[in-house]
Amino acid sequence: MEDVDDARELVEQRMRATGMEESIFDRITDLLERFDTDREKLFEEMLDKLEASGYDGLRDRWSTNCAQADALLDRLEEDMLDVLGDSQANAMSASERMAAVGPVDLLAGERRIWQQVAKGDVPDAATLMGKVLEADLAVIKKCEEDLKEARNNDKVVEALIVKNFGSITATAKNLLVKYTVTGVPRLLVLLMKDPSAKEAATEALKAIEKLAEENYNAAKQKRVAKQVVLDNVKLLNDAREQLSEDWVDKLFARGAEAAAGWQGAGRTGYYEATDWDGFKNACIEALDTRSEAAKEQSRKIYDELLPTFVKESTNAFGALTDDPATLERFNNDLKDTFESLEDLLEGEKQFQDELVDGAGKQAAQETLATVWTSVKASWALATSRTKDADDEVKR
């Protein structure tokens, strides 16, 4: 690598200038080449871990390699002192020779850089981005599963509610048909002579009460499904700071800034720390890949998933029926049918009032009152319980 090549050239110039033996230079060159190979291996191991997906063992690998780099530098210096001590070129001590001809700037600069690398800013940033990605994927999986389940539950509930709407409306319309008497006898006479005609209103009330209660219970189930949607909206909003693209950008900037400072921290004397510029670029590229992977999933959450949940909470889960028009049609049909029934009964009341006072009139009053009470109760119950069900979903 370039740093070691530069150091070797400088050492050669200095050793030749001081008249040191060729054999000593060859041994020094061997030491530098071994250091070069070992250092390059450390770089490769660190980059491999940084470029790999996930973050298990990333921090440990960098810490281990930083410690190994310190050991390499110590060994390089000690071995050089031993070799230089074997020279017969002059009376200088090994330490003096090291200061005169050795790669002292490389040793000093490398130590300062590895101290910066050992702070772990780059693997820490990569780890945090990996955790953001991991959290993104977990949140997306949970939310998509919750949304699917909520929608499936809503389909079941919607089908039941719409079916019951149809049954309630049919019950009321069937009663209207039964009570729409043409010709003779009049409805009031039919009600008094045919017990089943009188009981039809009571039976309709019971049927409507049962169906309306089913719809109210179905509304409770829909409200549970809606709460799942609302809980996910809250989850995504609460997690925005930890999962947002802005947070990932900050993590990337933190790691890139640390890497960008390595070369400057090591420059000293002749030593330019050129190799660290390439290592820095490779690290930043790896961080950028991690950043983009995390941000892609963050965009999916906040550009796609969250808007979908918000829409579901206000549309499909915003009221008793997925389509508000369905509820509106039901209420209008029910109103029209029961108003028609009341008009019929009002006409019979007028007929009843014209009857001659006596036991027959009294019986007619009681019969009509019973039927009218059931009809009014059916209408009131269907209307109020449907509103209760709608309010239950909306709350």
XYZ file of C-alpha atoms in Angstrom:
395
model
C 0.000 0.000 0.000
C 1.108 3.556 -0.680
C 1.905 4.612 2.868
C 4.333 1.750 3.396
C 5.894 2.221 -0.046
C 6.594 5.857 0.817
C 8.055 4.867 4.188
C 10.261 2.228 2.605
C 11.666 4.709 0.085
C 12.408 7.236 2.810
C 14.053 4.640 5.040
C 16.187 3.470 2.134
C 17.386 7.017 1.418
C 18.270 7.606 5.058
C 20.008 4.273 5.519
C 22.125 4.724 2.410
C 22.997 8.232 3.539
C 24.254 6.860 6.841
C 26.086 3.969 5.199
C 24.078 1.147 6.750
C 24.470 -2.353 5.408
C 22.298 -3.646 2.552
C 21.379 -6.684 4.613
C 19.978 -4.427 7.351
C 17.902 -2.576 4.793
C 16.572 -5.848 3.377
C 15.466 -6.952 6.816
C 13.806 -3.580 7.486
C 12.027 -3.878 4.137
C 10.750 -7.329 5.077
C 9.350 -5.932 8.310
C 7.572 -3.089 6.495
C 6.118 -5.468 3.923
C 4.841 -7.781 6.625
C 3.255 -4.822 8.410
C 1.746 -3.679 5.118
C 0.190 -7.108 4.496
C -1.133 -7.415 8.033
C -2.583 -3.898 8.043
C -4.297 -4.478 4.697
C -5.866 -7.632 6.117
C -7.229 -5.606 9.044
C -8.758 -3.118 6.602
C -10.374 -5.900 4.588
C -11.854 -7.597 7.655
C -13.301 -4.338 8.909
C -14.759 -3.433 5.532
C -16.197 -6.907 5.048
C -18.050 -6.602 8.320
C -19.153 -3.053 7.559
C -20.416 -3.962 4.096
C -22.246 -7.082 5.256
C -25.919 -6.915 6.183
C -26.796 -6.838 9.860
C -24.638 -5.642 12.702
C -23.864 -8.665 14.881
C -20.165 -8.672 15.730
C -19.471 -5.452 13.822
C -18.378 -3.391 16.811
C -16.362 -6.299 18.215
C -14.564 -6.854 14.913
C -13.508 -3.216 14.721
C -12.420 -3.152 18.358
C -10.435 -6.357 17.918
C -8.735 -5.081 14.783
C -7.856 -1.784 16.419
C -6.177 -3.679 19.235
C -4.378 -5.851 16.679
C -3.229 -2.732 14.818
C -1.686 -1.379 18.011
C 0.066 -4.696 18.483
C 1.328 -4.625 14.876
C 2.782 -1.156 15.347
C 4.446 -2.135 18.623
C 5.914 -5.242 17.036
C 7.100 -3.310 13.968
C 8.882 -0.803 16.154
C 10.431 -3.450 18.422
C 11.580 -5.618 15.500
C 13.098 -2.610 13.748
C 15.009 -1.682 16.884
C 16.367 -5.236 17.041
C 17.439 -5.154 13.384
C 18.970 -1.704 13.618
C 20.840 -2.837 16.728
C 22.624 -5.424 14.568
C 24.140 -2.785 12.272
C 27.881 -2.173 12.428
C 27.751 0.991 10.376
C 28.265 3.430 13.259
C 28.406 3.743 17.014
C 24.816 4.968 17.386
C 22.431 3.069 19.624
C 19.411 1.260 18.184
C 17.121 4.015 19.433
C 19.292 6.693 17.877
C 19.382 4.804 14.598
C 15.587 4.425 14.739
C 15.196 8.155 15.189
C 17.627 8.807 12.352
C 16.463 6.388 9.709
C 13.266 4.660 10.932
C 9.638 5.345 9.816
C 8.875 7.262 12.995
C 6.281 9.499 11.349
C 4.413 6.462 10.017
C 4.416 4.870 13.453
C 3.217 8.037 15.182
C 0.591 8.822 12.561
C -0.778 5.282 12.451
C -1.101 5.177 16.219
C -3.073 8.433 16.267
C -5.391 7.234 13.509
C -6.063 3.870 15.095
C -6.899 5.674 18.339
C -9.580 7.591 16.436
C -10.856 4.464 14.708
C -11.041 2.682 18.064
C -13.654 5.202 19.248
C -16.071 3.176 17.152
C -17.980 6.059 15.568
C -18.215 4.286 12.213
C -19.352 0.835 13.407
C -21.644 2.489 15.946
C -23.324 4.550 13.229
C -23.605 1.447 11.059
C -25.049 -0.540 13.954
C -27.665 2.092 14.726
C -28.655 2.292 11.065
C -28.891 -1.500 11.054
C -31.178 -1.329 14.073
C -33.331 1.289 12.364
C -33.639 -0.997 9.351
C -34.406 -3.935 11.618
C -37.046 -1.913 13.456
C -38.488 -0.661 10.163
C -38.922 -4.189 8.860
C -40.432 -5.409 12.140
C -42.863 -2.482 12.259
C -43.847 -2.965 8.617
C -44.452 -6.686 9.178
C -46.542 -6.054 12.296
C -48.549 -3.238 10.739
C -49.237 -5.124 7.523
C -50.390 -8.182 9.472
C -52.560 -6.036 11.751
C -54.067 -4.211 8.797
C -54.826 -7.461 6.997
C -56.504 -8.904 10.086
C -58.473 -5.695 10.716
C -59.692 -5.625 7.125
C -60.672 -9.288 7.223
C -62.595 -8.762 10.465
C -64.250 -5.693 8.998
C -65.416 -7.681 5.972
C -67.160 -10.180 8.238
C -68.724 -7.445 10.342
C -69.739 -5.392 7.309
C -71.427 -8.383 5.697
C -73.408 -9.091 8.881
C -74.470 -5.482 9.353
C -75.585 -5.060 5.745
C -77.434 -8.386 5.894
C -79.201 -7.308 9.084
C -80.038 -3.943 7.581
C -81.757 -5.830 4.782
C -83.601 -8.061 7.248
C -84.774 -5.137 9.380
C -85.992 -3.241 6.347
C -87.689 -6.345 4.957
C -89.402 -6.994 8.300
C -90.794 -3.461 8.357
C -91.859 -3.585 4.702
C -93.507 -6.980 5.111
C -95.510 -5.558 7.992
C -96.499 -2.614 5.824
C -97.613 -4.973 3.059
C -99.598 -7.064 5.544
C -101.333 -3.980 6.916
C -102.024 -2.407 3.546
C -105.610 -3.658 3.187
C -107.561 -2.739 0.075
C -111.309 -2.917 -0.060
C -113.114 -4.527 2.859
C -112.723 -5.359 5.619
C -110.647 -2.461 6.990
C -107.306 -2.994 8.686
C -108.825 -2.385 12.100
C -111.380 -5.099 11.484
C -108.620 -7.422 10.298
C -106.599 -6.714 13.410
C -109.561 -7.510 15.651
C -110.645 -10.669 13.826
C -107.215 -12.149 12.960
C -104.932 -12.625 15.994
C -101.974 -13.242 13.694
C -102.383 -9.792 12.142
C -102.312 -8.206 15.564
C -99.351 -10.322 16.648
C -97.441 -9.467 13.463
C -96.449 -6.095 14.921
C -95.202 -7.718 18.124
C -93.271 -10.338 16.167
C -91.757 -7.610 13.997
C -90.638 -5.774 17.133
C -88.950 -8.893 18.472
C -87.225 -9.588 15.160
C -86.004 -6.012 14.794
C -84.803 -5.974 18.401
C -82.763 -9.128 17.789
C -81.262 -7.850 14.542
C -80.478 -4.412 15.960
C -78.725 -5.996 18.927
C -76.678 -8.174 16.577
C -75.607 -5.053 14.726
C -74.641 -3.334 17.955
C -72.474 -6.295 18.955
C -70.988 -6.315 15.465
C -70.190 -2.626 15.901
C -68.247 -3.505 19.040
C -66.193 -5.962 17.023
C -65.576 -3.322 14.384
C -64.502 -0.888 17.095
C -61.931 -3.429 18.286
C -60.598 -3.706 14.737
C -60.584 0.081 14.448
C -58.596 0.333 17.670
C -55.937 -1.889 16.129
C -55.709 0.590 13.266
C -55.581 3.571 15.635
C -52.941 1.887 17.803
C -50.762 1.420 14.754
C -51.200 5.059 13.762
C -50.004 6.043 17.232
C -47.142 3.539 17.095
C -45.892 4.945 13.793
C -46.224 8.559 14.893
C -44.480 7.902 18.207
C -41.628 6.092 16.434
C -41.128 8.762 13.781
C -38.119 10.331 15.496
C -36.314 6.972 15.764
C -37.271 5.661 12.319
C -37.342 8.779 10.162
C -35.056 9.509 7.240
C -33.765 12.553 9.129
C -32.529 10.348 11.953
C -30.832 7.979 9.509
C -29.186 10.964 7.788
C -27.829 12.118 11.139
C -26.391 8.688 11.856
C -24.763 8.575 8.428
C -23.311 12.060 8.891
C -21.901 11.067 12.278
C -20.085 8.062 10.856
C -18.935 9.832 7.679
C -17.564 12.764 9.654
C -15.544 10.455 11.892
C -14.115 8.596 8.891
C -13.283 11.850 7.135
C -11.134 12.887 10.108
C -8.835 9.868 10.150
C -6.326 10.981 7.541
C -5.957 14.438 9.052
C -5.415 12.994 12.505
C -2.495 10.890 11.254
C -0.657 13.309 8.969
C 2.667 14.166 10.463
C 6.076 14.968 8.992
C 6.558 13.032 5.758
C 3.612 10.717 6.554
C 0.510 11.613 4.490
C -1.715 8.685 5.578
C -2.742 8.280 1.931
C -4.118 4.767 2.389
C -6.609 6.068 4.927
C -8.258 8.245 2.317
C -9.169 5.147 0.317
C -10.282 3.284 3.429
C -12.363 6.282 4.447
C -14.096 6.372 1.060
C -14.882 2.661 1.218
C -16.297 3.054 4.724
C -18.464 6.012 3.723
C -19.760 4.077 0.731
C -20.687 1.169 3.012
C -22.397 3.561 5.421
C -24.296 5.113 2.528
C -25.555 1.684 1.442
C -26.807 1.023 4.955
C -28.346 4.477 5.085
C -30.262 4.027 1.843
C -31.536 0.601 2.899
C -32.894 2.023 6.162
C -34.360 5.124 4.507
C -36.112 3.048 1.858
C -38.045 1.218 4.558
C -38.640 4.461 6.472
C -40.191 5.922 3.334
C -42.402 2.875 3.025
C -43.604 3.431 6.581
C -44.241 7.166 6.448
C -45.094 7.655 2.772
C -47.226 4.535 2.310
C -48.120 2.623 5.463
C -49.024 5.463 7.824
C -51.240 7.260 5.256
C -52.990 3.934 4.604
C -53.755 3.450 8.309
C -54.963 7.040 8.672
C -57.218 6.598 5.632
C -58.595 3.322 6.965
C -59.339 4.870 10.353
C -61.398 7.655 8.786
C -62.944 5.718 5.888
C -63.661 2.020 6.366
C -63.467 2.323 10.153
C -64.916 5.816 10.358
C -68.529 4.742 10.803
C -70.778 1.724 11.251
C -70.656 0.870 7.541
C -67.603 1.138 5.306
C -69.632 3.265 2.907
C -71.651 5.969 4.752
C -74.202 5.852 1.933
C -75.186 2.328 3.022
C -76.160 3.565 6.473
C -77.915 6.578 5.024
C -80.002 4.429 2.648
C -80.970 2.110 5.476
C -82.107 4.995 7.695
C -84.062 6.585 4.848
C -85.754 3.314 3.853
C -86.636 2.613 7.462
C -88.036 6.109 7.939
C -90.150 5.896 4.788
C -91.533 2.470 5.731
C -92.450 3.341 9.303
C -93.955 6.660 8.283
C -96.168 4.745 5.849
C -97.144 2.370 8.663
C -97.999 5.300 10.926
C -100.105 6.866 8.182
C -102.025 3.612 7.882
C -102.597 3.390 11.612
C -103.538 7.062 11.806
C -106.270 6.378 9.246
C -107.530 3.468 11.334
C -107.579 5.675 14.414
C -109.845 8.115 12.659
C -112.126 5.215 11.710
C -112.021 3.984 15.293
C -112.968 7.417 16.631
C -116.078 7.386 14.440
C -117.319 4.145 15.959
C -120.250 4.169 18.356
C -119.144 4.133 21.963
C -119.359 0.727 23.507
C -117.534 -2.530 24.044
C -116.636 -2.796 20.373
C -115.068 0.631 20.265
C -113.167 -0.086 23.453
C -111.805 -3.335 22.024
C -110.843 -1.551 18.815
C -108.972 1.125 20.800
C -107.023 -1.483 22.749
C -106.151 -3.477 19.637
C -105.001 -0.443 17.693
C -103.030 0.893 20.658
C -101.217 -2.414 21.021
C -100.264 -2.518 17.363
C -99.298 1.152 17.278
C -97.120 0.761 20.361
C -95.252 -2.130 18.733
C -94.769 -0.226 15.491
C -93.465 2.875 17.261
C -91.224 0.778 19.491
C -89.820 -1.048 16.466
C -88.985 2.195 14.723
C -87.505 3.794 17.836
C -85.481 0.697 18.667
C -84.109 0.236 15.156
C -83.187 3.915 14.919
C -81.675 4.318 18.376
C -79.786 1.037 18.402
C -78.364 1.739 14.947
C -77.202 5.141 16.181
C -75.682 3.461 19.253
C -73.813 1.079 16.971
C -72.580 3.925 14.759
C -71.457 5.909 17.819
C -69.670 2.857 19.165
C -67.534 2.636 16.023
C -66.923 6.397 15.896
C -65.828 6.824 19.490
